[in-house]
Coordinates of C-alpha atoms in Angstrom, one line a residue:
M15 CA 0.0 -0.1 0.1
M16 CA 2.8 2.4 1.1
E17 CA 4.3 2.4 -2.7
R18 CA 0.8 3.2 -4.3
L19 CA 0.8 6.8 -2.5
P20 CA 1.3 9.4 -5.1
Y21 CA 4.5 11.5 -5.3
D22 CA 2.9 14.7 -4.1
I23 CA 1.3 13.0 -1.0
V24 CA 4.6 11.5 -0.2
Y25 CA 6.5 14.9 -0.6
R26 CA 4.0 16.5 1.8
I27 CA 4.6 13.9 4.2
S28 CA 8.2 14.5 3.9
E29 CA 7.8 18.1 4.4
E30 CA 5.8 17.7 7.3
I31 CA 8.4 15.5 9.0
A32 CA 11.0 18.3 8.1
S33 CA 8.9 21.0 9.7
Y34 CA 9.1 22.1 13.2
T35 CA 7.4 23.9 15.9
P36 CA 9.8 26.4 17.7
D37 CA 8.4 25.8 21.2
E38 CA 9.0 22.2 20.8
R39 CA 12.8 22.7 20.1
R40 CA 13.3 25.7 22.4
E41 CA 15.6 25.4 25.1
L42 CA 17.0 28.7 27.1
F43 CA 20.8 28.4 26.1
P44 CA 22.7 29.4 24.1
F45 CA 20.9 30.0 20.7
N46 CA 17.3 29.1 20.8
H47 CA 15.0 31.8 20.9
P48 CA 12.3 31.3 17.9
S49 CA 13.6 34.2 16.1
L50 CA 16.9 32.6 15.9
L51 CA 15.9 29.0 14.8
H52 CA 15.9 28.2 11.1
D53 CA 16.5 24.8 10.1
A54 CA 15.0 21.2 10.6
A55 CA 16.0 19.3 13.5
Q56 CA 18.6 16.9 13.2
E57 CA 16.0 14.1 14.1
A58 CA 13.6 14.9 11.0
Q59 CA 16.5 14.6 8.7
F60 CA 17.3 11.0 10.1
D61 CA 13.6 10.2 9.7
L62 CA 13.6 11.5 6.1
R63 CA 16.6 9.3 5.2
A64 CA 14.5 6.3 6.6
C65 CA 11.6 7.4 4.6
A66 CA 13.9 7.3 1.5
L67 CA 14.4 3.9 2.2
V68 CA 10.6 2.6 2.6
C69 CA 10.3 1.8 -1.3
R70 CA 11.4 3.0 -4.5
S71 CA 8.6 5.2 -5.1
W72 CA 9.3 7.1 -1.5
S73 CA 12.9 7.5 -2.4
M74 CA 12.7 10.5 -4.9
P75 CA 10.5 12.7 -2.9
A76 CA 12.0 12.1 0.7
S77 CA 15.5 12.5 -0.7
T78 CA 14.3 15.6 -2.5
V79 CA 13.0 17.2 0.8
N80 CA 16.0 16.2 2.7
V81 CA 18.5 17.7 0.3
R82 CA 16.7 21.0 1.1
Y83 CA 17.9 20.7 4.7
L84 CA 21.5 19.3 3.8
Y85 CA 23.2 18.4 7.0
L86 CA 26.6 16.8 6.3
R87 CA 29.1 15.7 8.9
R88 CA 31.7 14.7 6.4
A89 CA 32.2 18.0 4.3
T90 CA 35.2 17.0 2.1
P91 CA 34.9 18.1 -1.6
E92 CA 34.3 14.5 -2.5
T93 CA 31.3 14.0 -0.2
L94 CA 29.8 17.5 -1.1
A95 CA 30.2 16.5 -4.8
S96 CA 28.4 12.9 -4.1
A97 CA 25.6 14.6 -2.2
L98 CA 24.6 17.2 -5.1
S99 CA 25.8 15.0 -8.0
R100 CA 22.5 14.4 -9.7
D101 CA 19.1 16.1 -10.9
D102 CA 20.6 19.5 -10.4
R103 CA 20.5 19.0 -6.5
H104 CA 22.6 21.7 -5.8
L105 CA 19.7 24.1 -6.7
L106 CA 17.6 22.5 -4.2
V107 CA 19.6 23.3 -1.0
Q108 CA 17.8 25.9 1.2
S109 CA 19.6 25.1 4.4
L110 CA 23.2 23.7 4.9
Q111 CA 24.6 22.5 8.2
I112 CA 28.2 21.3 8.4
G113 CA 29.7 19.4 11.5
R114 CA 28.4 18.7 14.7
E115 CA 27.4 21.0 17.4
L116 CA 29.0 20.9 20.9
C117 CA 27.2 18.1 22.8
C118 CA 26.0 19.0 26.3
D119 CA 26.7 15.7 27.6
R120 CA 30.1 16.0 29.4
T121 CA 31.5 12.4 28.8
A122 CA 30.6 12.6 25.0
S123 CA 32.0 16.2 24.7
A124 CA 35.4 14.7 26.4
Q125 CA 35.4 12.0 23.9
D126 CA 34.7 14.1 20.9
A127 CA 37.7 16.1 22.0
G128 CA 40.1 13.3 21.9
D129 CA 38.7 11.8 18.6
T130 CA 41.3 12.9 16.0
S131 CA 39.1 11.6 13.1
R132 CA 36.7 14.5 13.8
T133 CA 38.7 16.4 11.3
S134 CA 36.5 14.9 8.6
F135 CA 33.5 16.6 10.2
T136 CA 35.0 20.0 9.3
I137 CA 34.9 22.3 6.2
S138 CA 37.5 24.7 5.0
V139 CA 36.7 28.1 4.3
T140 CA 37.5 28.0 0.6
T141 CA 35.3 24.8 0.1
L142 CA 32.5 26.3 1.9
L143 CA 32.7 29.5 -0.2
D144 CA 33.2 27.3 -3.7
M145 CA 30.0 25.2 -2.3
L146 CA 27.9 28.5 -1.6
A147 CA 28.7 29.7 -5.1
R148 CA 27.5 26.3 -6.7
C149 CA 24.4 26.4 -4.6
P150 CA 22.5 29.8 -5.3
N151 CA 19.5 29.1 -3.2
V152 CA 21.0 28.4 0.1
R153 CA 19.2 30.7 2.8
H154 CA 20.1 29.3 6.1
L155 CA 23.7 28.5 7.1
A156 CA 25.2 26.5 10.0
I157 CA 29.0 25.5 10.5
H158 CA 30.4 24.0 13.7
E159 CA 33.8 23.0 13.0
W160 CA 36.4 24.2 10.3
L161 CA 39.3 22.6 8.8
N162 CA 42.5 24.8 8.8
P163 CA 41.0 27.7 10.2
G164 CA 43.1 31.0 9.5
A165 CA 44.3 29.7 6.1
L166 CA 44.6 32.4 3.7
V167 CA 41.4 32.8 1.5
D168 CA 41.1 35.2 -1.6
Y169 CA 37.7 36.7 -0.3
P170 CA 37.4 39.4 -3.1
A171 CA 37.3 36.6 -5.5
Y172 CA 33.7 35.8 -4.5
A173 CA 30.8 38.2 -5.4
G174 CA 29.0 37.7 -2.2
F175 CA 26.1 35.4 -1.4
S176 CA 22.7 37.7 -1.2
N177 CA 20.5 34.8 -0.6
I178 CA 21.8 33.9 2.8
T179 CA 19.7 35.3 5.4
T180 CA 20.7 33.4 8.7
F181 CA 24.1 32.3 9.8
H182 CA 24.8 30.2 12.9
L183 CA 28.3 29.6 13.8
G184 CA 28.4 27.2 16.2
Q185 CA 30.2 25.9 19.3
S186 CA 32.8 23.2 18.5
S187 CA 33.8 20.5 21.0
N188 CA 37.6 20.8 19.5
R189 CA 38.7 24.6 20.3
R190 CA 41.3 24.1 17.5
R191 CA 38.7 24.0 14.7
T192 CA 37.2 27.3 15.6
L193 CA 37.4 30.3 13.2
D194 CA 39.6 33.4 13.7
L195 CA 38.0 36.8 13.9
R196 CA 39.5 38.2 10.8
S197 CA 38.2 35.4 8.8
F198 CA 34.8 35.8 10.5
C199 CA 34.7 39.4 9.7
H200 CA 35.5 38.8 5.7
L201 CA 32.9 36.0 5.7
L202 CA 30.2 38.4 7.1
R203 CA 31.2 40.9 4.4
L204 CA 30.0 38.4 1.7
L205 CA 26.6 38.2 3.4
P206 CA 24.9 41.3 2.5
S207 CA 21.3 40.2 3.0
L208 CA 21.8 38.7 6.5
K209 CA 19.2 39.0 9.1
R210 CA 19.9 36.6 11.7
L211 CA 23.1 35.8 13.2
A212 CA 24.4 33.6 16.1
F213 CA 27.9 32.7 17.0
G214 CA 29.8 31.2 20.2
D215 CA 33.1 30.1 18.8
L216 CA 36.0 32.7 17.4
C217 CA 39.6 32.8 18.2
K218 CA 42.5 35.5 18.0
T219 CA 39.7 38.1 18.9
D220 CA 42.6 40.2 20.1
E221 CA 43.2 41.0 16.3
S222 CA 42.7 44.2 14.8
I223 CA 39.9 44.6 12.2
A224 CA 40.4 48.3 11.5
D225 CA 41.3 47.9 7.9
I226 CA 37.9 45.6 7.3
P227 CA 35.0 47.8 6.4
S228 CA 31.7 47.1 8.5
P229 CA 29.4 44.7 6.8
T230 CA 26.5 46.4 4.8
F231 CA 23.6 44.0 6.3
A232 CA 21.0 45.4 8.6
I233 CA 20.4 42.3 10.9
E234 CA 17.2 41.7 13.0
S235 CA 18.4 38.9 15.4
L236 CA 21.8 38.6 17.2
A237 CA 22.7 35.9 19.7
V238 CA 26.2 35.8 20.9
S239 CA 27.6 33.2 23.5
D240 CA 30.7 34.3 25.4
A241 CA 30.8 31.4 27.9
R242 CA 33.9 29.9 26.6
G243 CA 35.9 33.1 26.6
I244 CA 35.9 34.1 23.0
Y245 CA 36.2 38.0 24.4
F246 CA 34.7 39.2 21.2
A247 CA 34.5 43.1 21.5
S248 CA 33.6 44.3 18.0
Y249 CA 29.9 44.8 18.4
E250 CA 30.1 48.4 17.2
W251 CA 31.5 47.1 13.9
L252 CA 29.0 44.2 13.5
L253 CA 26.0 46.3 14.2
A254 CA 27.1 49.5 12.3
Q255 CA 24.1 49.2 9.9
S256 CA 21.8 47.7 12.3
T257 CA 20.8 50.4 14.7
H258 CA 17.2 50.6 13.5
S259 CA 16.7 47.0 12.6
L260 CA 17.7 45.0 15.3
R261 CA 14.6 43.4 17.1
T262 CA 16.3 40.3 19.2
F263 CA 19.5 40.9 20.9
W264 CA 20.6 37.8 22.8
V265 CA 23.6 37.8 25.0
Y266 CA 24.7 35.0 27.0
R267 CA 27.7 35.7 29.5
V268 CA 30.1 38.4 28.6
I269 CA 33.7 37.8 29.8
G270 CA 36.4 40.6 29.7
E271 CA 36.0 44.6 30.5
Y272 CA 36.6 45.5 26.8
A273 CA 33.9 43.0 25.6
L274 CA 31.4 44.1 28.0
A275 CA 32.1 47.9 27.2
S276 CA 31.5 46.9 23.5
V277 CA 28.1 45.2 24.4
I278 CA 27.0 48.3 26.3
A279 CA 28.1 50.8 23.7
S280 CA 26.2 49.0 21.1
L281 CA 23.1 48.5 23.4
K282 CA 22.8 52.3 23.5
F283 CA 22.4 52.6 19.8
V284 CA 20.1 49.6 19.0
A285 CA 17.9 49.9 22.4
P286 CA 15.0 51.8 20.7
S287 CA 14.5 49.2 18.0
L288 CA 14.9 46.3 20.4
R289 CA 11.7 44.0 20.9
T290 CA 13.6 41.0 22.8
L291 CA 16.5 41.4 24.9
Y292 CA 18.3 38.5 26.6
Y293 CA 20.9 40.0 29.0
L294 CA 22.2 37.0 30.7
T295 CA 25.6 38.3 32.0
G296 CA 24.8 38.9 35.9
R297 CA 25.5 42.4 35.5
L298 CA 22.0 44.1 35.6
T299 CA 23.2 47.5 36.7
N300 CA 24.9 48.2 33.3
L301 CA 21.4 48.2 31.8
D302 CA 20.4 51.5 34.2
D303 CA 23.5 53.3 32.3
G304 CA 21.1 55.1 29.9
I305 CA 19.8 51.9 28.2
L306 CA 16.6 51.0 30.0
D307 CA 15.2 54.5 29.3
R308 CA 15.7 53.9 25.6
C309 CA 14.0 50.5 25.3
T310 CA 10.7 52.2 24.4
Q311 CA 9.5 49.1 22.5
L312 CA 10.8 46.3 24.7
Q313 CA 8.4 43.4 24.9
E314 CA 10.4 40.7 26.0
L315 CA 13.2 40.9 28.6
C316 CA 15.3 37.9 30.1
I317 CA 17.8 38.6 33.0
D318 CA 19.6 36.4 35.4
D319 CA 20.4 39.1 37.9
L320 CA 18.0 40.6 40.6
T321 CA 20.1 42.2 42.9
I322 CA 19.2 45.7 42.0
I323 CA 15.7 45.5 41.1
P324 CA 14.3 47.6 43.7
T325 CA 16.6 50.6 42.6
S326 CA 16.6 50.0 38.9
T327 CA 14.4 51.7 36.3
I328 CA 13.5 48.3 34.9
H329 CA 10.2 48.2 36.2
T330 CA 9.1 51.2 34.4
L331 CA 9.2 49.5 30.9
R332 CA 5.9 50.8 29.4
S333 CA 5.8 48.0 26.7
L334 CA 7.3 44.9 28.5
Q335 CA 4.7 42.0 28.2
K336 CA 7.2 38.9 29.4
L337 CA 9.8 39.1 31.9
I338 CA 12.1 35.9 32.2
L339 CA 14.2 35.1 35.1
G340 CA 17.0 33.1 33.5
V341 CA 18.9 30.4 35.6
P342 CA 21.8 29.3 33.5
S343 CA 24.9 29.2 35.8
C344 CA 26.2 25.9 36.9
S345 CA 28.8 24.9 39.6
A346 CA 32.1 24.1 38.0
D347 CA 32.7 21.1 40.5
P348 CA 29.7 18.7 40.6
A349 CA 29.4 16.7 43.9
E350 CA 30.1 13.7 42.4
E351 CA 31.8 12.2 39.6
G352 CA 29.6 12.2 36.4
A353 CA 26.9 13.9 38.0
L354 CA 25.3 16.8 36.6
P355 CA 26.3 20.3 38.3
P356 CA 23.8 22.1 40.4
L357 CA 22.1 25.3 39.1
H358 CA 22.8 28.5 40.8
F359 CA 19.3 29.4 41.7
F360 CA 18.1 32.9 42.6
H361 CA 18.3 33.8 46.5
G362 CA 15.0 34.0 48.2
F363 CA 15.4 37.8 49.3
E364 CA 15.9 38.6 45.5
L365 CA 12.5 36.9 44.7
E366 CA 11.1 38.5 47.6
K367 CA 12.0 42.0 46.1
L368 CA 10.4 41.3 42.9
T369 CA 7.1 40.1 44.6
Y370 CA 7.0 43.4 46.4
L371 CA 7.1 45.4 43.1
L372 CA 4.5 43.3 41.4
L373 CA 2.2 43.9 44.5
R374 CA 2.4 47.8 43.7
P375 CA -0.4 49.5 41.0
R376 CA -0.1 48.4 37.6
E377 CA 0.4 51.8 36.3
E378 CA 3.8 52.2 38.5
V379 CA 5.2 48.8 37.7
F380 CA 5.4 46.7 34.4
P381 CA 1.9 48.2 33.2
K382 CA 1.5 46.0 30.5
L383 CA 3.3 42.8 31.8
E384 CA 1.4 39.4 31.1
V385 CA 3.9 36.8 31.9
V386 CA 6.6 36.1 34.6
A387 CA 8.7 33.0 33.7
I388 CA 11.6 31.4 35.2
E389 CA 13.5 29.3 32.5
T390 CA 16.5 26.9 33.3
T391 CA 18.6 24.6 31.3
R392 CA 17.3 21.2 31.2
H393 CA 20.3 19.8 32.4
G394 CA 21.6 20.5 36.0
S395 CA 20.1 19.6 39.4
M396 CA 17.9 22.2 41.2
F397 CA 19.3 22.0 44.8
Y398 CA 17.3 23.7 47.8
P399 CA 15.2 26.1 45.6
P400 CA 13.3 28.9 47.5
L401 CA 9.9 27.3 47.5
L402 CA 8.3 29.6 49.7
E403 CA 9.5 32.7 47.9
L404 CA 8.5 31.0 44.6
K405 CA 5.1 30.3 45.9
A406 CA 4.8 34.0 47.1
L407 CA 5.7 35.3 43.4
R408 CA 3.2 32.7 42.0
A409 CA 0.5 34.2 44.4
A410 CA 1.5 37.7 43.2
C411 CA 1.3 37.2 39.6
D412 CA -2.3 35.3 40.2
A413 CA -3.3 38.3 42.1
R414 CA -2.5 40.7 39.4
G415 CA -3.6 38.3 36.5
V416 CA -0.1 37.7 35.2
V417 CA 0.6 34.2 34.1
F418 CA 3.6 32.5 36.2
D419 CA 5.5 29.9 34.0
F420 CA 7.9 27.8 35.7
P421 CA 8.0 24.1 34.1
R422 CA 10.1 22.9 37.1
M423 CA 7.8 24.3 40.0
Q424 CA 6.7 20.5 40.7
E425 CA 10.3 19.5 40.8
A426 CA 11.0 22.4 43.3
E427 CA 8.2 21.4 45.5
D428 CA 8.9 17.7 45.3
N429 CA 12.6 18.7 46.3
Y430 CA 11.5 20.7 49.1
V431 CA 9.2 17.9 50.8
V432 CA 12.1 15.6 50.6
I433 CA 14.6 17.9 52.1
S434 CA 12.1 19.2 54.8
S435 CA 11.2 15.6 55.8
V436 CA 14.8 14.5 56.8
P437 CA 14.5 14.4 60.7
C438 CA 17.0 16.7 62.4
P439 CA 19.7 15.3 64.4
N440 CA 19.4 15.2 68.3

């Protein structure tokens, strides 16, 4: 029966498999805000390959959809030629992903770091540019590991790739396979229509880029993770043409004085256009330096610092609809070998201060607020969460008609019951 299905029906089935719902894939860190997601899930790509093996009549429609979302671990010129060898398949590629992204599992990451065969999961800049020149319809690009990063490349020889709107420079488990700052800047210069950019791996960020003109694109979404200490401090250069277009700015940790100063300087220019700001650096006080006052259209704000909530002007944001408390930080030394590290949750007194603010009249505090959310990584144990303060915050939200969204609330309650039931020693 399966082989009797018409081609267009099988094609639509394959398209449905390749599609995704952002909320299903969303996880807080580091690059998964819905406005930053762009390609099909890797699980869908494996499912499409399985569909291609159902029968001969399924092979062509399933593989046609699959090549639209081309995911290659082995990115040598030979494998690329094989993947695109027939039926003008190079014209079908719309989303291209090369290499494997850094795995969250500690054991797997350690194994990958010592695996010398992983050089086959990389791609050189020259091979990538040649492939993009051959595949003119690529719109979404994600690269996780590089072969011979920093090698000399004749960038002026390429006319640019005006169809690419999304570029994700992922985190590699092998730090020797990361792109250097100057190559990154030259590559961005070839993407004049870029709208969404996310990156978390760069090396040699202390190099000068004074001789490289700023990119001409006006991006709408930017996500940066400096958790690995890339010390990127060229935000003014990056956002030179995006002061009126940037809608989503997502910063996950900023390491280094110069990098933080660059973030703050750029925020002052892009603040009036922002709709979403994820500021996960643990330094909320910097936003009071002429930034919050300029966020006149901000609708969604995520912060991981509540220490100055009572004295900050954050509660006066007139357009804010969703306030997210991010809990990303983990201890460097887990309690047991191989155990997931505990999350650094908010202190009870910090949540109390936010609760008191929400009990004030709506016209004074967050006049348009609809949701208060607490988001954590899915990895990591939640030890000793301040349950009483969490319940008080939830009650304050209920009294004000604000949705309280904390998916791990039941876990916090269960954890509290277990701990509180332990008898005290005599």
